[in-house]
N, CA, C and O of each residue as an XYZ file, in Angstrom:
584
protein
N     -39.746    -52.030    -63.548
C     -40.846    -52.266    -63.033
C     -41.720    -51.013    -63.141
O     -41.142    -50.107    -62.538
N     -43.145    -50.498    -63.785
C     -43.976    -49.736    -63.473
C     -45.080    -50.157    -62.692
O     -45.902    -50.994    -63.063
N     -45.087    -49.480    -61.451
C     -46.007    -49.399    -60.358
C     -47.486    -49.113    -60.528
O     -47.831    -48.054    -61.054
N     -48.427    -50.050    -60.088
C     -49.848    -49.352    -60.261
C     -50.035    -48.310    -59.555
O     -50.704    -47.385    -60.014
N     -49.535    -48.253    -58.416
C     -49.877    -47.258    -57.232
C     -49.217    -45.783    -57.729
O     -49.859    -44.740    -57.603
N     -48.019    -45.815    -58.238
C     -47.400    -44.945    -58.768
C     -48.259    -44.134    -60.062
O     -48.524    -42.933    -60.115
N     -48.598    -45.214    -61.081
C     -49.351    -44.866    -62.242
C     -50.837    -44.106    -61.866
O     -51.364    -43.178    -62.480
N     -51.306    -44.777    -60.713
C     -52.468    -44.075    -60.178
C     -52.327    -42.936    -59.698
O     -53.153    -42.060    -59.956
N     -51.099    -42.668    -58.783
C     -50.998    -41.732    -58.074
C     -50.876    -40.363    -59.351
O     -51.659    -39.413    -59.365
N     -49.912    -40.518    -60.189
C     -49.536    -39.719    -61.372
C     -50.688    -39.244    -62.066
O     -50.914    -38.072    -62.368
N     -51.400    -40.239    -62.297
C     -52.599    -39.868    -63.142
C     -53.696    -39.054    -62.306
O     -54.405    -38.200    -62.838
N     -53.765    -39.355    -61.104
C     -54.702    -38.348    -60.443
C     -54.245    -36.969    -60.141
O     -54.913    -35.966    -60.397
N     -52.951    -36.967    -59.526
C     -52.127    -35.675    -59.260
C     -51.619    -34.735    -60.650
O     -51.707    -33.508    -60.696
N     -51.078    -35.602    -61.746
C     -50.132    -34.724    -62.793
C     -51.087    -35.561    -63.922
O     -50.503    -35.976    -64.923
N     -52.301    -35.777    -63.805
C     -52.563    -36.528    -65.153
C     -53.025    -35.419    -66.367
O     -52.861    -35.546    -67.581
N     -53.663    -34.278    -65.618
C     -54.121    -33.109    -66.510
C     -52.381    -32.557    -67.403
O     -52.264    -31.694    -68.273
N     -51.574    -33.185    -66.950
C     -50.291    -32.801    -67.436
C     -49.588    -34.028    -68.152
O     -48.385    -34.008    -68.414
N     -50.277    -34.917    -68.401
C     -49.928    -36.163    -68.912
C     -48.780    -37.046    -68.270
O     -48.183    -37.945    -68.861
N     -48.594    -36.690    -67.114
C     -47.342    -37.313    -66.571
C     -47.598    -38.826    -66.200
O     -46.660    -39.615    -66.083
N     -48.930    -39.194    -66.021
C     -49.015    -40.890    -65.959
C     -48.628    -41.687    -67.356
O     -48.125    -42.810    -67.380
N     -49.014    -40.755    -68.708
C     -48.581    -41.354    -70.105
C     -47.288    -41.225    -70.036
O     -46.681    -42.169    -70.541
N     -46.432    -40.114    -69.444
C     -45.186    -40.282    -69.780
C     -44.747    -41.218    -68.861
O     -43.960    -41.954    -69.457
N     -44.864    -41.561    -67.691
C     -44.518    -42.780    -67.033
C     -44.599    -44.222    -67.561
O     -43.684    -45.040    -67.464
N     -45.882    -44.459    -68.171
C     -46.031    -45.620    -68.632
C     -45.457    -45.728    -70.205
O     -45.090    -46.839    -70.586
N     -45.388    -44.775    -70.973
C     -45.549    -45.021    -72.358
C     -43.936    -44.068    -72.866
O     -43.451    -44.232    -73.985
N     -43.381    -43.226    -71.941
C     -42.181    -42.368    -72.447
C     -42.713    -41.095    -73.017
O     -43.894    -40.826    -73.233
N     -41.649    -40.345    -73.229
C     -41.730    -39.054    -73.982
C     -42.454    -38.903    -75.208
O     -42.982    -37.837    -75.525
N     -42.494    -39.969    -75.923
C     -42.840    -40.003    -77.246
C     -44.606    -40.320    -77.578
O     -45.184    -40.518    -78.647
N     -45.106    -40.266    -76.188
C     -46.541    -40.451    -76.276
C     -47.466    -39.236    -76.500
O     -47.604    -38.224    -75.813
N     -48.031    -39.594    -77.591
C     -48.870    -38.116    -78.458
C     -49.780    -37.567    -77.410
O     -49.645    -36.416    -76.994
N     -50.957    -38.600    -76.863
C     -51.740    -38.092    -76.057
C     -51.375    -37.771    -74.750
O     -52.226    -37.303    -73.992
N     -49.871    -38.015    -74.265
C     -49.432    -37.344    -73.133
C     -49.037    -35.917    -73.501
O     -49.234    -35.075    -72.625
N     -48.615    -35.593    -74.426
C     -48.437    -34.216    -74.986
C     -49.778    -33.160    -75.183
O     -49.839    -31.940    -75.029
N     -50.626    -33.968    -75.512
C     -52.060    -33.361    -75.673
C     -52.948    -33.060    -74.650
O     -53.748    -32.133    -74.773
N     -52.884    -33.812    -73.562
C     -53.525    -33.490    -72.174
C     -53.126    -32.109    -71.719
O     -54.066    -31.536    -71.168
N     -52.104    -31.458    -71.779
C     -52.016    -30.111    -70.989
C     -52.772    -28.664    -72.028
O     -53.030    -27.485    -71.786
N     -52.910    -29.574    -73.237
C     -53.861    -28.614    -73.875
C     -55.260    -28.046    -73.244
O     -55.435    -26.850    -73.010
N     -56.034    -28.857    -73.051
C     -57.397    -28.638    -72.493
C     -57.209    -28.059    -70.821
O     -58.007    -27.301    -70.270
N     -56.236    -28.497    -70.335
C     -55.716    -28.236    -68.848
C     -55.274    -26.466    -69.137
O     -55.756    -25.560    -68.457
N     -54.370    -26.264    -70.170
C     -54.069    -24.495    -70.310
C     -55.433    -23.707    -70.823
O     -55.656    -22.526    -70.557
N     -56.323    -24.571    -71.616
C     -57.455    -23.793    -71.944
C     -58.590    -23.522    -70.698
O     -59.374    -22.575    -70.778
N     -58.590    -24.174    -69.890
C     -59.354    -24.091    -68.943
C     -58.608    -23.299    -67.824
O     -59.290    -22.667    -67.017
N     -57.317    -23.296    -67.734
C     -56.855    -22.191    -66.641
C     -57.150    -20.613    -67.434
O     -57.439    -19.596    -66.803
N     -57.039    -20.668    -68.562
C     -57.038    -19.616    -69.494
C     -58.553    -18.940    -69.097
O     -58.678    -17.770    -68.735
N     -59.748    -19.967    -69.246
C     -60.713    -19.227    -68.660
C     -60.982    -18.982    -67.345
O     -61.865    -18.185    -67.030
N     -60.364    -19.539    -66.582
C     -60.647    -18.990    -64.965
C     -59.782    -17.637    -65.051
O     -60.124    -16.664    -64.377
N     -58.730    -17.594    -65.835
C     -58.350    -16.165    -65.773
C     -59.342    -15.110    -66.341
O     -59.529    -14.057    -65.732
N     -60.178    -15.483    -67.879
C     -60.795    -14.847    -68.345
C     -61.735    -14.259    -67.333
O     -62.073    -13.081    -67.445
N     -62.238    -15.111    -66.219
C     -63.452    -14.934    -65.311
C     -62.815    -13.671    -64.299
O     -63.423    -12.639    -64.015
N     -61.601    -13.997    -63.895
C     -60.963    -13.131    -63.018
C     -60.774    -11.757    -63.625
O     -60.958    -10.752    -62.938
N     -60.360    -11.679    -65.073
C     -60.445    -10.206    -65.633
C     -61.856     -9.476    -65.760
O     -62.091     -8.300    -65.481
N     -62.792    -10.489    -66.271
C     -63.913     -9.849    -67.422
C     -65.010    -10.381    -66.453
O     -66.148    -10.191    -66.881
N     -64.946    -10.884    -65.477
C     -66.209    -11.300    -64.797
C     -66.948    -12.601    -65.187
O     -66.490    -13.328    -66.068
N     -67.871    -12.836    -64.656
C     -68.462    -14.204    -64.819
C     -69.570    -14.146    -66.076
O     -70.217    -15.100    -66.509
N     -69.603    -12.888    -66.494
C     -70.641    -12.871    -67.782
C     -69.816    -13.148    -69.189
O     -70.510    -13.027    -70.198
N     -68.766    -13.416    -69.344
C     -67.740    -13.684    -70.212
C     -68.056    -14.806    -70.497
O     -67.992    -15.710    -69.664
N     -68.573    -15.043    -72.054
C     -69.229    -16.254    -72.551
C     -68.098    -17.242    -72.969
O     -68.300    -18.456    -72.963
N     -67.007    -16.743    -73.301
C     -65.694    -17.754    -73.648
C     -65.466    -18.500    -72.425
O     -65.264    -19.714    -72.465
N     -65.489    -17.800    -71.265
C     -65.150    -18.827    -70.168
C     -66.119    -19.909    -69.706
O     -65.752    -20.794    -68.932
N     -67.587    -19.817    -70.274
C     -68.257    -20.738    -69.992
C     -67.858    -22.011    -70.902
O     -68.386    -23.081    -70.597
N     -67.072    -21.984    -71.869
C     -66.717    -23.219    -72.396
C     -65.212    -23.399    -72.130
O     -64.806    -24.518    -72.444
N     -64.351    -22.615    -71.658
C     -63.049    -23.094    -71.222
C     -62.966    -23.701    -69.983
O     -62.170    -24.623    -69.803
N     -63.687    -23.297    -69.117
C     -63.713    -23.570    -67.590
C     -64.134    -25.216    -67.547
O     -63.441    -25.947    -66.839
N     -65.096    -25.707    -68.189
C     -65.364    -27.053    -68.131
C     -64.500    -27.816    -68.770
O     -64.641    -29.035    -68.666
N     -63.433    -27.288    -69.560
C     -62.535    -28.151    -70.323
C     -61.696    -28.475    -69.125
O     -61.284    -29.627    -68.985
N     -61.404    -27.510    -68.220
C     -60.395    -28.217    -67.216
C     -60.877    -29.201    -66.097
O     -60.229    -30.029    -65.457
N     -62.376    -28.824    -66.039
C     -62.881    -29.715    -65.005
C     -62.966    -31.148    -65.577
O     -62.598    -32.122    -64.920
N     -63.531    -31.247    -66.986
C     -63.598    -32.461    -67.466
C     -62.145    -33.103    -67.689
O     -62.208    -34.318    -67.879
N     -61.066    -32.655    -67.706
C     -59.833    -32.955    -68.063
C     -59.415    -33.664    -66.588
O     -58.885    -34.768    -66.463
N     -59.759    -32.825    -65.607
C     -59.379    -33.498    -64.251
C     -60.019    -34.615    -63.644
O     -59.485    -35.376    -62.837
N     -61.412    -34.693    -64.148
C     -62.280    -35.739    -64.203
C     -62.140    -36.820    -64.686
O     -62.523    -37.832    -64.098
N     -61.463    -36.852    -66.061
C     -61.327    -38.000    -66.408
C     -59.874    -38.444    -66.056
O     -59.599    -39.628    -66.253
N     -59.273    -37.921    -65.740
C     -57.707    -38.140    -65.130
C     -57.867    -39.050    -63.674
O     -57.310    -40.119    -63.425
N     -58.736    -38.334    -62.865
C     -59.392    -38.996    -61.870
C     -60.052    -40.383    -62.137
O     -59.996    -41.315    -61.335
N     -60.570    -40.419    -63.129
C     -61.419    -41.773    -63.448
C     -60.263    -42.817    -64.029
O     -60.275    -44.008    -63.717
N     -59.261    -42.234    -64.911
C     -58.093    -42.957    -64.939
C     -57.315    -43.411    -63.857
O     -56.952    -44.585    -63.802
N     -57.034    -42.603    -63.013
C     -56.698    -43.248    -61.503
C     -57.242    -44.510    -61.091
O     -56.730    -45.623    -60.970
N     -58.447    -44.054    -60.897
C     -59.512    -45.031    -60.367
C     -59.339    -46.670    -61.127
O     -59.217    -47.745    -60.541
N     -59.373    -46.453    -62.340
C     -59.571    -47.792    -63.252
C     -57.888    -48.319    -63.187
O     -57.638    -49.523    -63.243
N     -56.914    -47.407    -63.078
C     -55.571    -48.367    -62.750
C     -55.730    -48.856    -61.605
O     -55.774    -50.075    -61.440
N     -55.857    -47.894    -60.510
C     -55.948    -48.413    -58.912
C     -56.858    -49.793    -58.799
O     -56.536    -50.676    -58.005
N     -57.794    -49.887    -59.489
C     -58.933    -51.111    -59.412
C     -58.267    -52.125    -60.095
O     -58.687    -53.205    -59.678
N     -57.246    -52.297    -61.134
C     -56.857    -53.358    -61.880
C     -56.392    -54.287    -60.799
O     -55.645    -53.915    -59.894
N     -56.859    -55.518    -60.919
C     -56.134    -56.771    -60.251
C     -54.716    -56.727    -60.540
O     -54.280    -56.057    -61.476
N     -53.836    -57.547    -59.627
C     -52.376    -57.790    -59.760
C     -52.147    -58.651    -61.104
O     -51.183    -58.359    -61.812
N     -52.825    -59.479    -61.395
C     -52.721    -60.289    -62.446
C     -53.160    -59.620    -63.734
O     -52.624    -59.984    -64.781
N     -54.009    -58.752    -63.747
C     -54.658    -57.865    -64.969
C     -53.618    -56.655    -65.430
O     -53.371    -56.233    -66.560
N     -53.126    -56.274    -64.196
C     -52.212    -55.111    -64.265
C     -50.515    -55.833    -65.000
O     -49.867    -55.389    -65.947
N     -50.360    -56.476    -64.531
C     -48.983    -57.216    -64.802
C     -49.474    -57.886    -66.094
O     -48.582    -57.993    -66.935
N     -50.494    -58.290    -66.402
C     -50.706    -58.867    -68.158
C     -50.865    -57.376    -68.977
O     -50.967    -57.337    -70.203
N     -50.870    -56.456    -68.330
C     -51.291    -55.199    -69.244
C     -49.788    -54.414    -69.534
O     -49.528    -53.549    -70.370
N     -49.114    -54.909    -68.752
C     -47.757    -54.070    -68.734
C     -46.564    -55.044    -68.970
O     -45.376    -54.723    -69.000
N     -47.146    -56.429    -69.151
C     -46.322    -57.517    -69.807
C     -45.289    -58.104    -68.928
O     -44.173    -58.412    -69.345
N     -45.665    -58.250    -67.743
C     -44.993    -58.448    -66.465
C     -45.314    -59.990    -66.349
O     -46.269    -60.454    -66.971
N     -44.395    -60.903    -65.431
C     -44.730    -61.905    -65.141
C     -46.287    -61.692    -64.003
O     -46.502    -60.551    -63.594
N     -47.177    -62.737    -63.618
C     -48.402    -62.336    -63.148
C     -48.447    -62.078    -61.712
O     -49.373    -61.568    -61.081
N     -46.996    -62.621    -61.158
C     -46.874    -62.763    -59.687
C     -45.871    -61.390    -59.673
O     -45.262    -61.420    -58.604
N     -45.591    -60.546    -60.234
C     -44.576    -59.450    -60.203
C     -45.192    -58.335    -59.164
O     -46.371    -57.999    -59.274
N     -44.519    -57.895    -58.362
C     -44.845    -56.873    -57.185
C     -45.367    -55.906    -57.536
O     -46.019    -55.298    -56.688
N     -45.289    -55.301    -59.088
C     -45.526    -54.014    -59.619
C     -47.135    -53.783    -59.491
O     -47.596    -52.642    -59.469
N     -47.824    -54.758    -59.422
C     -49.317    -54.787    -59.668
C     -50.230    -54.902    -58.353
O     -51.458    -54.956    -58.418
N     -49.490    -54.933    -57.131
C     -49.945    -54.938    -55.757
C     -50.643    -53.677    -55.540
O     -50.347    -52.579    -56.012
N     -51.808    -54.038    -54.605
C     -52.163    -52.842    -54.009
C     -52.113    -52.517    -52.588
O     -52.518    -53.298    -51.728
N     -51.664    -51.472    -52.359
C     -51.343    -50.800    -51.248
C     -52.121    -49.750    -50.495
O     -53.185    -49.436    -51.029
N     -51.835    -49.182    -49.443
C     -52.736    -48.406    -48.711
C     -52.576    -47.015    -49.465
O     -53.438    -46.148    -49.324
N     -51.539    -46.831    -50.209
C     -51.564    -45.539    -51.022
C     -52.360    -45.845    -52.314
O     -53.009    -44.874    -52.700
N     -52.467    -46.945    -53.068
C     -53.652    -47.115    -54.009
C     -54.649    -46.314    -53.319
O     -54.941    -45.131    -53.494
N     -55.293    -47.483    -52.204
C     -56.662    -46.998    -51.907
C     -56.909    -45.579    -51.631
O     -57.975    -45.103    -52.019
N     -55.900    -44.698    -50.891
C     -55.915    -43.560    -50.761
C     -56.006    -42.478    -52.135
O     -56.435    -41.325    -52.107
N     -55.504    -43.175    -53.245
C     -55.536    -42.421    -54.422
C     -57.168    -42.695    -54.885
O     -57.893    -41.765    -55.240
N     -57.539    -43.847    -54.835
C     -58.880    -44.268    -55.068
C     -59.975    -43.225    -54.372
O     -60.850    -42.638    -55.009
N     -59.767    -43.118    -53.036
C     -60.663    -42.082    -52.468
C     -60.666    -40.697    -52.690
O     -61.702    -40.037    -52.778
N     -59.366    -40.173    -52.795
C     -59.094    -38.937    -53.117
C     -59.710    -38.798    -54.848
O     -60.403    -37.830    -55.161
N     -59.467    -39.531    -55.531
C     -60.126    -39.470    -57.010
C     -61.602    -39.516    -57.097
O     -62.281    -38.851    -57.879
N     -62.060    -40.411    -56.173
C     -63.494    -40.432    -56.081
C     -64.246    -39.110    -55.630
O     -65.352    -38.725    -56.008
N     -63.345    -38.484    -54.698
C     -64.128    -37.391    -53.937
C     -63.806    -36.316    -54.592
O     -64.778    -35.586    -54.785
N     -62.681    -35.880    -55.068
C     -62.228    -34.670    -55.820
C     -62.725    -34.882    -57.314
O     -63.179    -33.861    -57.833
N     -62.721    -35.693    -57.867
C     -63.010    -35.935    -59.226
C     -64.475    -35.650    -59.570
O     -64.838    -34.964    -60.526
N     -65.474    -36.399    -58.464
C     -66.793    -36.172    -58.986
C     -66.899    -34.620    -58.506
O     -67.247    -33.826    -59.381
N     -66.670    -34.177    -57.382
C     -66.663    -32.650    -57.185
C     -66.745    -31.891    -58.233
O     -67.678    -31.181    -58.609
N     -65.260    -32.160    -58.891
C     -64.797    -31.009    -60.005
C     -65.946    -31.444    -61.092
O     -66.473    -30.525    -61.718
N     -66.381    -32.833    -61.362
C     -67.304    -32.789    -62.642
C     -68.616    -32.084    -62.687
O     -69.222    -31.578    -63.631
N     -68.961    -32.208    -61.108
C     -70.516    -31.751    -60.802
C     -70.286    -30.195    -60.759
O     -71.225    -29.496    -61.141
N     -69.271    -29.657    -60.385
C     -69.034    -28.103    -60.490
C     -69.047    -27.719    -61.710
O     -69.666    -26.707    -62.036
N     -68.337    -28.497    -62.629
C     -68.030    -27.951    -63.936
C     -69.380    -27.859    -64.748
O     -69.733    -26.872    -65.393
N     -70.040    -28.977    -64.626
C     -71.240    -29.381    -65.019
C     -72.338    -28.035    -64.844
O     -72.679    -27.354    -65.811
N     -72.862    -27.768    -63.309
C     -73.372    -26.797    -62.975
C     -72.818    -25.539    -63.255
O     -73.738    -24.768    -63.525
N     -71.693    -24.974    -63.314
C     -71.198    -23.740    -63.946
C     -71.800    -23.582    -65.305
O     -72.517    -22.668    -65.710
N     -71.375    -24.643    -65.930
C     -71.774    -24.593    -67.713
C     -73.252    -24.218    -67.714
O     -73.645    -23.084    -67.990
N     -73.981    -25.153    -67.415
C     -75.560    -25.028    -67.265
C     -76.162    -23.955    -66.841
O     -77.101    -23.480    -67.480
N     -75.676    -23.357    -65.594
C     -75.932    -22.180    -65.024
C     -75.970    -21.137    -65.821
O     -77.016    -20.762    -66.351
N     -74.912    -20.604    -65.974
C     -74.601    -19.484    -67.118
C     -75.146    -19.772    -68.532
O     -75.072    -18.710    -69.149
N     -75.685    -20.784    -69.353
C     -75.951    -21.003    -70.230
C     -77.443    -20.630    -70.305
O     -77.880    -19.977    -71.252
N     -78.188    -21.041    -69.326
C     -79.584    -21.164    -68.932
C     -79.871    -19.423    -68.477
O     -80.896    -18.793    -68.736
N     -78.673    -18.911    -67.753
C     -78.944    -17.140    -67.483
C     -78.951    -16.108    -68.882
O     -79.546    -15.073    -69.181
N     -77.983    -16.965    -69.529
C     -77.899    -16.488    -70.937
C     -79.325    -16.292    -71.695
O     -79.871    -15.248    -72.051
N     -79.711    -17.534    -71.811
C     -81.189    -17.877    -72.250
C     -82.168    -16.817    -71.848
O     -82.750    -16.057    -72.621
N     -82.270    -16.857    -70.626
C     -83.197    -16.102    -69.647
C     -83.070    -14.434    -70.436
O     -84.052    -13.744    -70.710
N     -81.526    -14.015    -70.712
C     -81.494    -12.855    -70.591
C     -81.987    -12.423    -72.412
O     -82.344    -11.291    -72.740
N     -81.889    -13.607    -73.376
C     -82.073    -13.323    -74.570
C     -83.735    -13.504    -74.731
O     -84.369    -13.054    -75.686
N     -84.154    -14.045    -73.922
C     -85.924    -13.970    -74.010
C     -86.513    -12.737    -73.325
O     -87.596    -12.313    -73.727
N     -85.765    -12.031    -72.146
C     -86.142    -10.841    -71.689
C     -85.832     -9.779    -72.800
O     -86.343     -8.666    -72.678
N     -85.079    -10.033    -73.808
C     -84.768     -8.871    -74.511
C     -85.601     -9.340    -75.940
O     -85.765     -8.420    -76.742
N     -86.083    -10.535    -76.291
C     -86.861    -10.630    -77.161
C     -88.368     -9.955    -76.839
O     -89.015     -9.279    -77.639
N     -88.684    -10.236    -75.740
C     -89.799     -9.981    -74.919
C     -90.092     -8.377    -75.002
O     -91.232     -7.916    -75.064
N     -89.066     -7.702    -74.996
C     -89.222     -6.168    -74.880
C     -89.323     -5.667    -76.120
O     -89.456     -4.455    -76.287
């Protein structure tokens, strides 16, 4: 039986690599194989910032991909963790009283960590993108004014 707590844990800590999808649906899950792509692009954006500095425009697009992927996986962990036992067991096709859908302290800790870290990363990604976009617009405006 697939545990709700384990699924939420995998969605939060390994979701950007598709671990929760593989846990639930097996190695043939297409979305599980697609999740590492925006993650890798985001890490590539971080590497570009390290190499070329913060003025690299491609990193302005790539870094938020990592942030949004992590935030979506954190949201997925919250959704899984907040499912009632009956709903989880129906989702997985288990009897309604199966222990796989029970909520434990580990489930609550995953919810708290997902809320804290997922929200922080989402806001940082949005701020990073907008800050660099508007700085670029100001520079273009100065060039046009001269």
